[in-house]
PDB file of C-alpha atoms in Angstrom:
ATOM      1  CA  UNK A1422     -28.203  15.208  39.747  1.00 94.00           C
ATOM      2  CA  UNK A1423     -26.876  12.888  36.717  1.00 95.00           C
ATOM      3  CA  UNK A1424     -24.850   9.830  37.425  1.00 96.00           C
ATOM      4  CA  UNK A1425     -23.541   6.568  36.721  1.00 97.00           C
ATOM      5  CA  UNK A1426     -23.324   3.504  39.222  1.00 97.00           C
ATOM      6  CA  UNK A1427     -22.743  -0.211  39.298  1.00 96.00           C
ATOM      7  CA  UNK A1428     -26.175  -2.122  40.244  1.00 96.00           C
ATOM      8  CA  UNK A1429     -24.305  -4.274  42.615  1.00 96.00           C
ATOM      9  CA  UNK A1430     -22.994  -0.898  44.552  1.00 96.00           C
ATOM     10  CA  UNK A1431     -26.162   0.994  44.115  1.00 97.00           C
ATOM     11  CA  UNK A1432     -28.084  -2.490  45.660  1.00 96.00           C
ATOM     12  CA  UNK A1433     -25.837  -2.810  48.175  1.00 94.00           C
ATOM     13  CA  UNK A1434     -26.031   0.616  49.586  1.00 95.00           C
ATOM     14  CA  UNK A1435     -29.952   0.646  49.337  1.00 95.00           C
ATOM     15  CA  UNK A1436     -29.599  -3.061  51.919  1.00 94.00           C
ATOM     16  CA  UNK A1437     -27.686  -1.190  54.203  1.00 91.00           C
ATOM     17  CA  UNK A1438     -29.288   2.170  54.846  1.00 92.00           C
ATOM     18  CA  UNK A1439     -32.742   0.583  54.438  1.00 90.00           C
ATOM     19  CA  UNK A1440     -32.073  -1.117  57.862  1.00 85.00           C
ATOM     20  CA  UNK A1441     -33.097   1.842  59.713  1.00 87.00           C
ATOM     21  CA  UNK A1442     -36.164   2.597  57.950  1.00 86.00           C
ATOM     22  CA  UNK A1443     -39.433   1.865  59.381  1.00 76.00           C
ATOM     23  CA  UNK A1444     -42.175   0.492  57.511  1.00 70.00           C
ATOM     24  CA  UNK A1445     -44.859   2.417  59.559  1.00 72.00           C
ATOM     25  CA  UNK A1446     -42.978   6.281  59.713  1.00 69.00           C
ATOM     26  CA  UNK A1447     -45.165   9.100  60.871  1.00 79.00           C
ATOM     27  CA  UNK A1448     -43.742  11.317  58.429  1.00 86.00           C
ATOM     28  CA  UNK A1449     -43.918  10.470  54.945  1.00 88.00           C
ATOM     29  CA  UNK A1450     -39.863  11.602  54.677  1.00 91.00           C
ATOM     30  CA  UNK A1451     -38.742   9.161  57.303  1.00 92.00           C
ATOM     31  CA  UNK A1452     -40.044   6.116  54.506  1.00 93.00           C
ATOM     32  CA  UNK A1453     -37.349   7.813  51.982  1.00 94.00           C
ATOM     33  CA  UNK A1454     -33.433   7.077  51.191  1.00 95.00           C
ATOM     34  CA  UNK A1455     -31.182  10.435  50.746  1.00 96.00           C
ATOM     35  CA  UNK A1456     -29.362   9.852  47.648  1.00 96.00           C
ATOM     36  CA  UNK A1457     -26.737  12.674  47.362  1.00 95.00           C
ATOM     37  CA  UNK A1458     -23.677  13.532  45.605  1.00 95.00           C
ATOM     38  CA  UNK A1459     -20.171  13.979  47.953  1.00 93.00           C
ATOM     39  CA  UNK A1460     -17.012  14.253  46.513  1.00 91.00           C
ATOM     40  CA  UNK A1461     -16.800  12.167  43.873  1.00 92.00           C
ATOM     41  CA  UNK A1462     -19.680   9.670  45.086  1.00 95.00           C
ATOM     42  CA  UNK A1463     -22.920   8.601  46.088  1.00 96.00           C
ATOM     43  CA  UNK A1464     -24.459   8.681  49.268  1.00 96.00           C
ATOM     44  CA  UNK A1465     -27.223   7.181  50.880  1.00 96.00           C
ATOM     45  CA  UNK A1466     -28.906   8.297  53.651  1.00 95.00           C
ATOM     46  CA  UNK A1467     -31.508   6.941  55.897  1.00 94.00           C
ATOM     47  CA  UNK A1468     -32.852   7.574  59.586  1.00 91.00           C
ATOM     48  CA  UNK A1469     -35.823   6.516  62.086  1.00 88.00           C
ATOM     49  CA  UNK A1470     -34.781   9.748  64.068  1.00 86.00           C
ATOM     50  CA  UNK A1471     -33.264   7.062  66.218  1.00 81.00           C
ATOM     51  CA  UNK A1472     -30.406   5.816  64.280  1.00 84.00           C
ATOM     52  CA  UNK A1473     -29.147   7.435  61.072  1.00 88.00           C
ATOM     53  CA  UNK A1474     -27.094   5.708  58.691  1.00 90.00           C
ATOM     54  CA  UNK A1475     -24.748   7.076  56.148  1.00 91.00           C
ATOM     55  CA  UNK A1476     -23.358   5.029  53.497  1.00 92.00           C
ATOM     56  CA  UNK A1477     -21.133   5.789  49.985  1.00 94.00           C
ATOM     57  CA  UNK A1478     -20.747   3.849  46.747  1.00 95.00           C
ATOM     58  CA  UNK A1479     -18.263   5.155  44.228  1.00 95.00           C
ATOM     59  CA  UNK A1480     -20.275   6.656  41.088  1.00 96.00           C
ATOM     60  CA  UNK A1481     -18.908   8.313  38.178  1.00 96.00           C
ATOM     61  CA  UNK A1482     -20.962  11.864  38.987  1.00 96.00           C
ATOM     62  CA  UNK A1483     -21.819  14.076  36.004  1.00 96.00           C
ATOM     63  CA  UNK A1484     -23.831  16.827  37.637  1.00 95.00           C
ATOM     64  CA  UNK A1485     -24.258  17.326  41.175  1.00 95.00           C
ATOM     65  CA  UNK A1486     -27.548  17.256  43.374  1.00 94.00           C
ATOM     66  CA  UNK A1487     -29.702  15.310  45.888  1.00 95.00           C
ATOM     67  CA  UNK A1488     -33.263  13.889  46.026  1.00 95.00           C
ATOM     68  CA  UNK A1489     -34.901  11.942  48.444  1.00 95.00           C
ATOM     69  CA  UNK A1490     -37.162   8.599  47.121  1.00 95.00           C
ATOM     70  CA  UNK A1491     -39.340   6.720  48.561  1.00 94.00           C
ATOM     71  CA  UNK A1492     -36.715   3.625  50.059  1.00 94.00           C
ATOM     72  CA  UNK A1493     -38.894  -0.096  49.546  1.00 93.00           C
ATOM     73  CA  UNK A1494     -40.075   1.164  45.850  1.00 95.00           C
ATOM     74  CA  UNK A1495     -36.592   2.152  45.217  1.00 96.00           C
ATOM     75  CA  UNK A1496     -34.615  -1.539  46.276  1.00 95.00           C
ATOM     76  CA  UNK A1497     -37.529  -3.646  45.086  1.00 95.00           C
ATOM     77  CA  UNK A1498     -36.936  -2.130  41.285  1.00 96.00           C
ATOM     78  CA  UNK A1499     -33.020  -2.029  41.836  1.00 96.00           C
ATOM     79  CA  UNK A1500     -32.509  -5.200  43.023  1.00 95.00           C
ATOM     80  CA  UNK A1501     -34.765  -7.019  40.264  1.00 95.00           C
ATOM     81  CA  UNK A1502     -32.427  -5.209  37.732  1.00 95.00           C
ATOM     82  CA  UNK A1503     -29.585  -6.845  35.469  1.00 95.00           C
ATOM     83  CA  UNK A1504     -25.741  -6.435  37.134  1.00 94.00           C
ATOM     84  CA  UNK A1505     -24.918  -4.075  34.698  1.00 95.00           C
ATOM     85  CA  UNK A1506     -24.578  -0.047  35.000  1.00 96.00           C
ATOM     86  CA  UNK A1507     -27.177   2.266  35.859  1.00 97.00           C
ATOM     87  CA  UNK A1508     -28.079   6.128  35.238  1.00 97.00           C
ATOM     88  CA  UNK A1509     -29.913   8.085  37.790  1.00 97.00           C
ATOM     89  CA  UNK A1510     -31.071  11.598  36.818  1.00 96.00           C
ATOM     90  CA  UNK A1511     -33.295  14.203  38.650  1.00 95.00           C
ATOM     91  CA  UNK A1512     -35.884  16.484  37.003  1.00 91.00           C
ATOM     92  CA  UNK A1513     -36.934  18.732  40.110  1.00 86.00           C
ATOM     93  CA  UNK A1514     -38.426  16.240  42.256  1.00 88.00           C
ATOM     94  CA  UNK A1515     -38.180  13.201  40.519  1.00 94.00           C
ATOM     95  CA  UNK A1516     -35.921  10.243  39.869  1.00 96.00           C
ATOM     96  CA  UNK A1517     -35.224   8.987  36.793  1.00 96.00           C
ATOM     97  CA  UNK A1518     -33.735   5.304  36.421  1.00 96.00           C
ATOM     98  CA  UNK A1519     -32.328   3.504  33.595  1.00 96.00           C
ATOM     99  CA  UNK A1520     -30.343   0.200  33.168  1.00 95.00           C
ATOM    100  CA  UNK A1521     -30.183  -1.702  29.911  1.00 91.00           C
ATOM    101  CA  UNK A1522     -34.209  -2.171  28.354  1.00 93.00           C
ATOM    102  CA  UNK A1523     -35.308  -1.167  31.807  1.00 95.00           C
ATOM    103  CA  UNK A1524     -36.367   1.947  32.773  1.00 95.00           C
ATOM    104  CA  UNK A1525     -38.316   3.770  35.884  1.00 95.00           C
ATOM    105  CA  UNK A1526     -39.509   7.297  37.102  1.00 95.00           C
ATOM    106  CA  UNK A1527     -40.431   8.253  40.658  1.00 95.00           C
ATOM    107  CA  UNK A1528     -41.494  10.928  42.453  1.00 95.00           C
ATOM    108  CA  UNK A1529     -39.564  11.962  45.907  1.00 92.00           C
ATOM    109  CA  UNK A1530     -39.506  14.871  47.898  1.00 90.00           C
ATOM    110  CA  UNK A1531     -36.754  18.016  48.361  1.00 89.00           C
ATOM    111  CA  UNK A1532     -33.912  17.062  49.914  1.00 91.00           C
ATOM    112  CA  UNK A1533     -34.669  19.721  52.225  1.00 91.00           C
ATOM    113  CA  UNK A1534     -36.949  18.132  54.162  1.00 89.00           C
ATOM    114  CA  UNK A1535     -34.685  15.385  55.502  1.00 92.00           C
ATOM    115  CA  UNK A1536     -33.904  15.117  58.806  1.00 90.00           C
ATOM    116  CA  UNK A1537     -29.688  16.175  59.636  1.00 87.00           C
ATOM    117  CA  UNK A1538     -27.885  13.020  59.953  1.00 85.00           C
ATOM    118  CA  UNK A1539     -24.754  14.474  62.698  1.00 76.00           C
ATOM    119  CA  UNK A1540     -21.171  12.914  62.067  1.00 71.00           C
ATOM    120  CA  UNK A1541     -18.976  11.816  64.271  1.00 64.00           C
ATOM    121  CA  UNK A1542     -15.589  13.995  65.398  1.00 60.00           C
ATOM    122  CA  UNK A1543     -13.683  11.755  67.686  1.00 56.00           C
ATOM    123  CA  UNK A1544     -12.097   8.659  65.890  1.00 58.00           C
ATOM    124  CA  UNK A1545     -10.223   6.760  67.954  1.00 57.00           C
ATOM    125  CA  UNK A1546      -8.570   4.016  66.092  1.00 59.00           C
ATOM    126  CA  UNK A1547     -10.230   0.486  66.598  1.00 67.00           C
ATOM    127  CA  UNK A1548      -9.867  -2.614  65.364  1.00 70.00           C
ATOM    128  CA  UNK A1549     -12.800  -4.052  63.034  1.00 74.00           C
ATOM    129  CA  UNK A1550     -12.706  -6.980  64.683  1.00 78.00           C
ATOM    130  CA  UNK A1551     -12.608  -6.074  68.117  1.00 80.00           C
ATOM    131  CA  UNK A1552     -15.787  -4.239  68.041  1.00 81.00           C
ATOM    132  CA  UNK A1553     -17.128  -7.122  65.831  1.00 84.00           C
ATOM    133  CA  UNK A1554     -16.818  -9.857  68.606  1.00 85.00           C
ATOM    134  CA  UNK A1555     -17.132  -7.498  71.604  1.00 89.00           C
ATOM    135  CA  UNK A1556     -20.934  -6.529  70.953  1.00 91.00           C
ATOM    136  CA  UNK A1557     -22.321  -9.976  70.366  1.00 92.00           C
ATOM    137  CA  UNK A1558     -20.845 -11.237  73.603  1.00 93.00           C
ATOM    138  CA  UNK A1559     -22.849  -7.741  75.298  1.00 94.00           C
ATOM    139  CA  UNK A1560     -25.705  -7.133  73.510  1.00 92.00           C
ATOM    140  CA  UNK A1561     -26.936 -10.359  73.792  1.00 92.00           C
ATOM    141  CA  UNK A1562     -27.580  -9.665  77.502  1.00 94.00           C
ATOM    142  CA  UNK A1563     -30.071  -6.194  76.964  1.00 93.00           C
ATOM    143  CA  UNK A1564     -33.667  -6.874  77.525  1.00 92.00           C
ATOM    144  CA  UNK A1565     -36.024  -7.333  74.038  1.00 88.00           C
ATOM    145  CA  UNK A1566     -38.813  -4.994  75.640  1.00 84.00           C
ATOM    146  CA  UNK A1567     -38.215  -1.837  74.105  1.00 77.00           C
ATOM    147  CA  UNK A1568     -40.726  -0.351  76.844  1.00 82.00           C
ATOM    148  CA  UNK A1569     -37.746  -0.203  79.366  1.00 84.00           C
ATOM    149  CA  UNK A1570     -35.209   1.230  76.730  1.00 85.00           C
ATOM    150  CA  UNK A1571     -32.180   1.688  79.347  1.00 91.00           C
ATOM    151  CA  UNK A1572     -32.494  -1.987  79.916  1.00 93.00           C
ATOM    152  CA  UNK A1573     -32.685  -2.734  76.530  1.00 92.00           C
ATOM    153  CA  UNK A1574     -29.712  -0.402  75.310  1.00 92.00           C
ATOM    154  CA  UNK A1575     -25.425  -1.253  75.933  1.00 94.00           C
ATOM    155  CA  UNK A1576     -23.967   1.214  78.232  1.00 94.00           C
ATOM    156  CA  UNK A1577     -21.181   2.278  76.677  1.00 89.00           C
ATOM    157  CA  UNK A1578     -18.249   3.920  79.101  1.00 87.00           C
ATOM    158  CA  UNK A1579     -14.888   6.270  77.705  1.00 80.00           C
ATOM    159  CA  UNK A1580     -11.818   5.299  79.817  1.00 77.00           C
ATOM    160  CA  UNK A1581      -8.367   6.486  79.053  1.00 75.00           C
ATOM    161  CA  UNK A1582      -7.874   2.610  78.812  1.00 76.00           C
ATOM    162  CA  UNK A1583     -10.750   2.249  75.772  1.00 77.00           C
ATOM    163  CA  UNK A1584     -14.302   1.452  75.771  1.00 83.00           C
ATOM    164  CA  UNK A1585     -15.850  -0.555  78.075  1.00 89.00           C
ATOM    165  CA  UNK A1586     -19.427  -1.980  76.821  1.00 93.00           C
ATOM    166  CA  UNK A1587     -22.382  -3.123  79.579  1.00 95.00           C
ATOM    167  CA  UNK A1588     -25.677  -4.985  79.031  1.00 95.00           C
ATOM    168  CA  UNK A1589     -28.097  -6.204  81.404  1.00 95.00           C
ATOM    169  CA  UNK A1590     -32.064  -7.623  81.262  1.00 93.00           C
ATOM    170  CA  UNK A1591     -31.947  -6.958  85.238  1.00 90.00           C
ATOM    171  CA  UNK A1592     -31.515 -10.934  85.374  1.00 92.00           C
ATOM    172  CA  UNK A1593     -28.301 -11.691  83.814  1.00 94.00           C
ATOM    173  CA  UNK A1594     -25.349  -8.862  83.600  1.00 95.00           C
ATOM    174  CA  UNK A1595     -22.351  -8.801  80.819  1.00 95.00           C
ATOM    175  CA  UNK A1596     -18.981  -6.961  80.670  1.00 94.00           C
ATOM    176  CA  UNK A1597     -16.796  -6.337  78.246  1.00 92.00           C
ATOM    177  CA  UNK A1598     -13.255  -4.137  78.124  1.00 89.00           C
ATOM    178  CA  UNK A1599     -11.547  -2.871  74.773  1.00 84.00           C
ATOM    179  CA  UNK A1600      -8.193  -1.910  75.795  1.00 79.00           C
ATOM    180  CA  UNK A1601      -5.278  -0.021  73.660  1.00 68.00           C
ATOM    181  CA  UNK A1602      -7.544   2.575  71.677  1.00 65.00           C
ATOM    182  CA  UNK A1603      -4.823   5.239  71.155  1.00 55.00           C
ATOM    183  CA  UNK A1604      -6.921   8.308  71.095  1.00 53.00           C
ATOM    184  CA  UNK A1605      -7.665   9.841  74.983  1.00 49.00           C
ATOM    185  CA  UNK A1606     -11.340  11.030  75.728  1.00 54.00           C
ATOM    186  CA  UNK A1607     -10.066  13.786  78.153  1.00 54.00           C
ATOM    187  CA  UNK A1608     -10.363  16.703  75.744  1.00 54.00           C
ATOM    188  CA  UNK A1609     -13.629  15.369  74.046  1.00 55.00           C
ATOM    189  CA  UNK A1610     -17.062  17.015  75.228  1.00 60.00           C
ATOM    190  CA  UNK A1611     -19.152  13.501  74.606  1.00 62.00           C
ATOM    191  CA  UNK A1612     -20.711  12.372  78.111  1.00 68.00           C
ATOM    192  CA  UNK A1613     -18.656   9.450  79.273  1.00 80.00           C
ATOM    193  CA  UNK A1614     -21.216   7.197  79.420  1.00 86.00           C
ATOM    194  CA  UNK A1615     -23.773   6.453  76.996  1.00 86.00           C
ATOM    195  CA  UNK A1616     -26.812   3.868  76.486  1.00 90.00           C
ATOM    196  CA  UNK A1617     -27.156   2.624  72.761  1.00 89.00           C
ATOM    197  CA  UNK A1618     -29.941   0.740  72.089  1.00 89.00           C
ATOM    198  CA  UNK A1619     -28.594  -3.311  71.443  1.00 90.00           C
ATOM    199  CA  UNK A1620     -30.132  -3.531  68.493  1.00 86.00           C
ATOM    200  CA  UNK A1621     -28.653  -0.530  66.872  1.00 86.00           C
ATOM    201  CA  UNK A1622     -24.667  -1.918  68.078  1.00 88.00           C
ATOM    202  CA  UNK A1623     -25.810  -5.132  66.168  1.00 88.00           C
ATOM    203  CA  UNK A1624     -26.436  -2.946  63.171  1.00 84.00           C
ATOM    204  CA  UNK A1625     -23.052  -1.665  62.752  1.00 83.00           C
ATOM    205  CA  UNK A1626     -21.830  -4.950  63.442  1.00 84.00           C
ATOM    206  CA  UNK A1627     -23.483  -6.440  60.430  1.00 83.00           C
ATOM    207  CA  UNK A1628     -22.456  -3.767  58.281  1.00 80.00           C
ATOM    208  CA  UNK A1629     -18.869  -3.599  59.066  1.00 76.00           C
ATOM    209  CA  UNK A1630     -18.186  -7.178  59.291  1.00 70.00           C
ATOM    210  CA  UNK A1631     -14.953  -8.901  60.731  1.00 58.00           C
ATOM    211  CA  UNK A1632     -11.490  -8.467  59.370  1.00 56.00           C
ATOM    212  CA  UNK A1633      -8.176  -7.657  61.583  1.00 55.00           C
ATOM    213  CA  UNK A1634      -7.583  -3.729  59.873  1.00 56.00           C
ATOM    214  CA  UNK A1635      -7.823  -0.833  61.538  1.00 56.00           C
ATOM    215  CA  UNK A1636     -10.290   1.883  60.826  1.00 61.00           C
ATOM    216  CA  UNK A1637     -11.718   4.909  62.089  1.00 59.00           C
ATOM    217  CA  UNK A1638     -14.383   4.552  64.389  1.00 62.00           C
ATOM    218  CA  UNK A1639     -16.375   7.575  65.022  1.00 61.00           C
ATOM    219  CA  UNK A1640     -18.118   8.349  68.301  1.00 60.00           C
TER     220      UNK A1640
END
């Protein structure tokens, strides 16, 4: 893999993906960022086996490949760099980086060893910012103990109406309706309820933002 990438995009993708990774992984994999090349541009990876994120930067790609590094080394060194561009390169299993007088090597391991990050088929379209004020006012409700993780996750229910999100602690109880999705969850094969863990819902929230446009949403 050879490429080129802003150190603003290549920081900002590193934030975002590195939100999922835990400082104390059983496997030594599960502490690394997938960087990969995909049509024209970068993207990170980065799971807990939990919650997987997927995120992509535009890069200008010379060759084509994928290495996994080891994520904290990686957006301590990028982050401390000059806003300027930087070259990534891969020799087997390392990772060459260079940016200006500033230069750094480190060893990953094969791609191959990452865990399969599944993507999502049905996108209904959803507003940005109806997803971005409808979690806040649910997941604020799920319980902190992670030892009771129903409790502690959103249920999240498919209607022919939209989505409709619930969160309780077992002492206080919140509801919330998203009406007008225009895609129908009749033909889809996804159980029509599911419990996501609060904290993960906050996640996306962060990362998407607010704003009025309409994109995909996957589920």
């Amino acid at each position: 893999m050879k490429l080129d990438i802003l150190q603003e995009n290549l920081a900002k993708g590193l934030i975002i993906v590195g939100r999922t990774i835990s400082t104390r992984a059983q496997l030594p994999i599960l502490s690394n960022v997938l960087l990969a090349t995909d049509q024209g541009r970068l993207r990170f990876s980065a799971t807990n086996l939990e919650t997987g994120i997927n995120f992509w930067a535009g890069a200008k790609i010379i060759e084509k490949g994928e290495i996994t590094v080891p994520a904290k080394t990686l957006a301590e060194f990028v982050t401390s760099l000059p806003a300027e561009k930087v070259s990534l390169e891969t020799k087997e299993n390392s990772l060459k980086i260079s940016c200006g007088a500033y230069q750094a090597d480190l060893v990953g391991l094969s791609s191959k060893e990452f865990p399969a990050i599944p993507s999502a088929k049905q996108k209904p379209s959803l507003t940005v910012s109806d997803l971005a004020a409808a979690v806040p006012q649910v997941a604020f409700a799920a319980a902190q103990d992670e030892s009771r993780p129903v409790l502690a996750g959103v249920l999240v229910s498919f209607t022919d109406q939209g989505l409709q999100l619930v969160a309780t602690d077992g002492y206080r109880l919140s509801v919330k309706k998203i009406n007008g999705i225009k895609n129908s969850f009749k033909e889809t094969k996804l159980p029509k309820n599911l419990i996501i863990p609060g904290w993960a819902l906050t996640e996306v929230v962060r990362i998407i933002g607010g704003g009025e446009e309409v994109k995909p949403v996957g589920l």
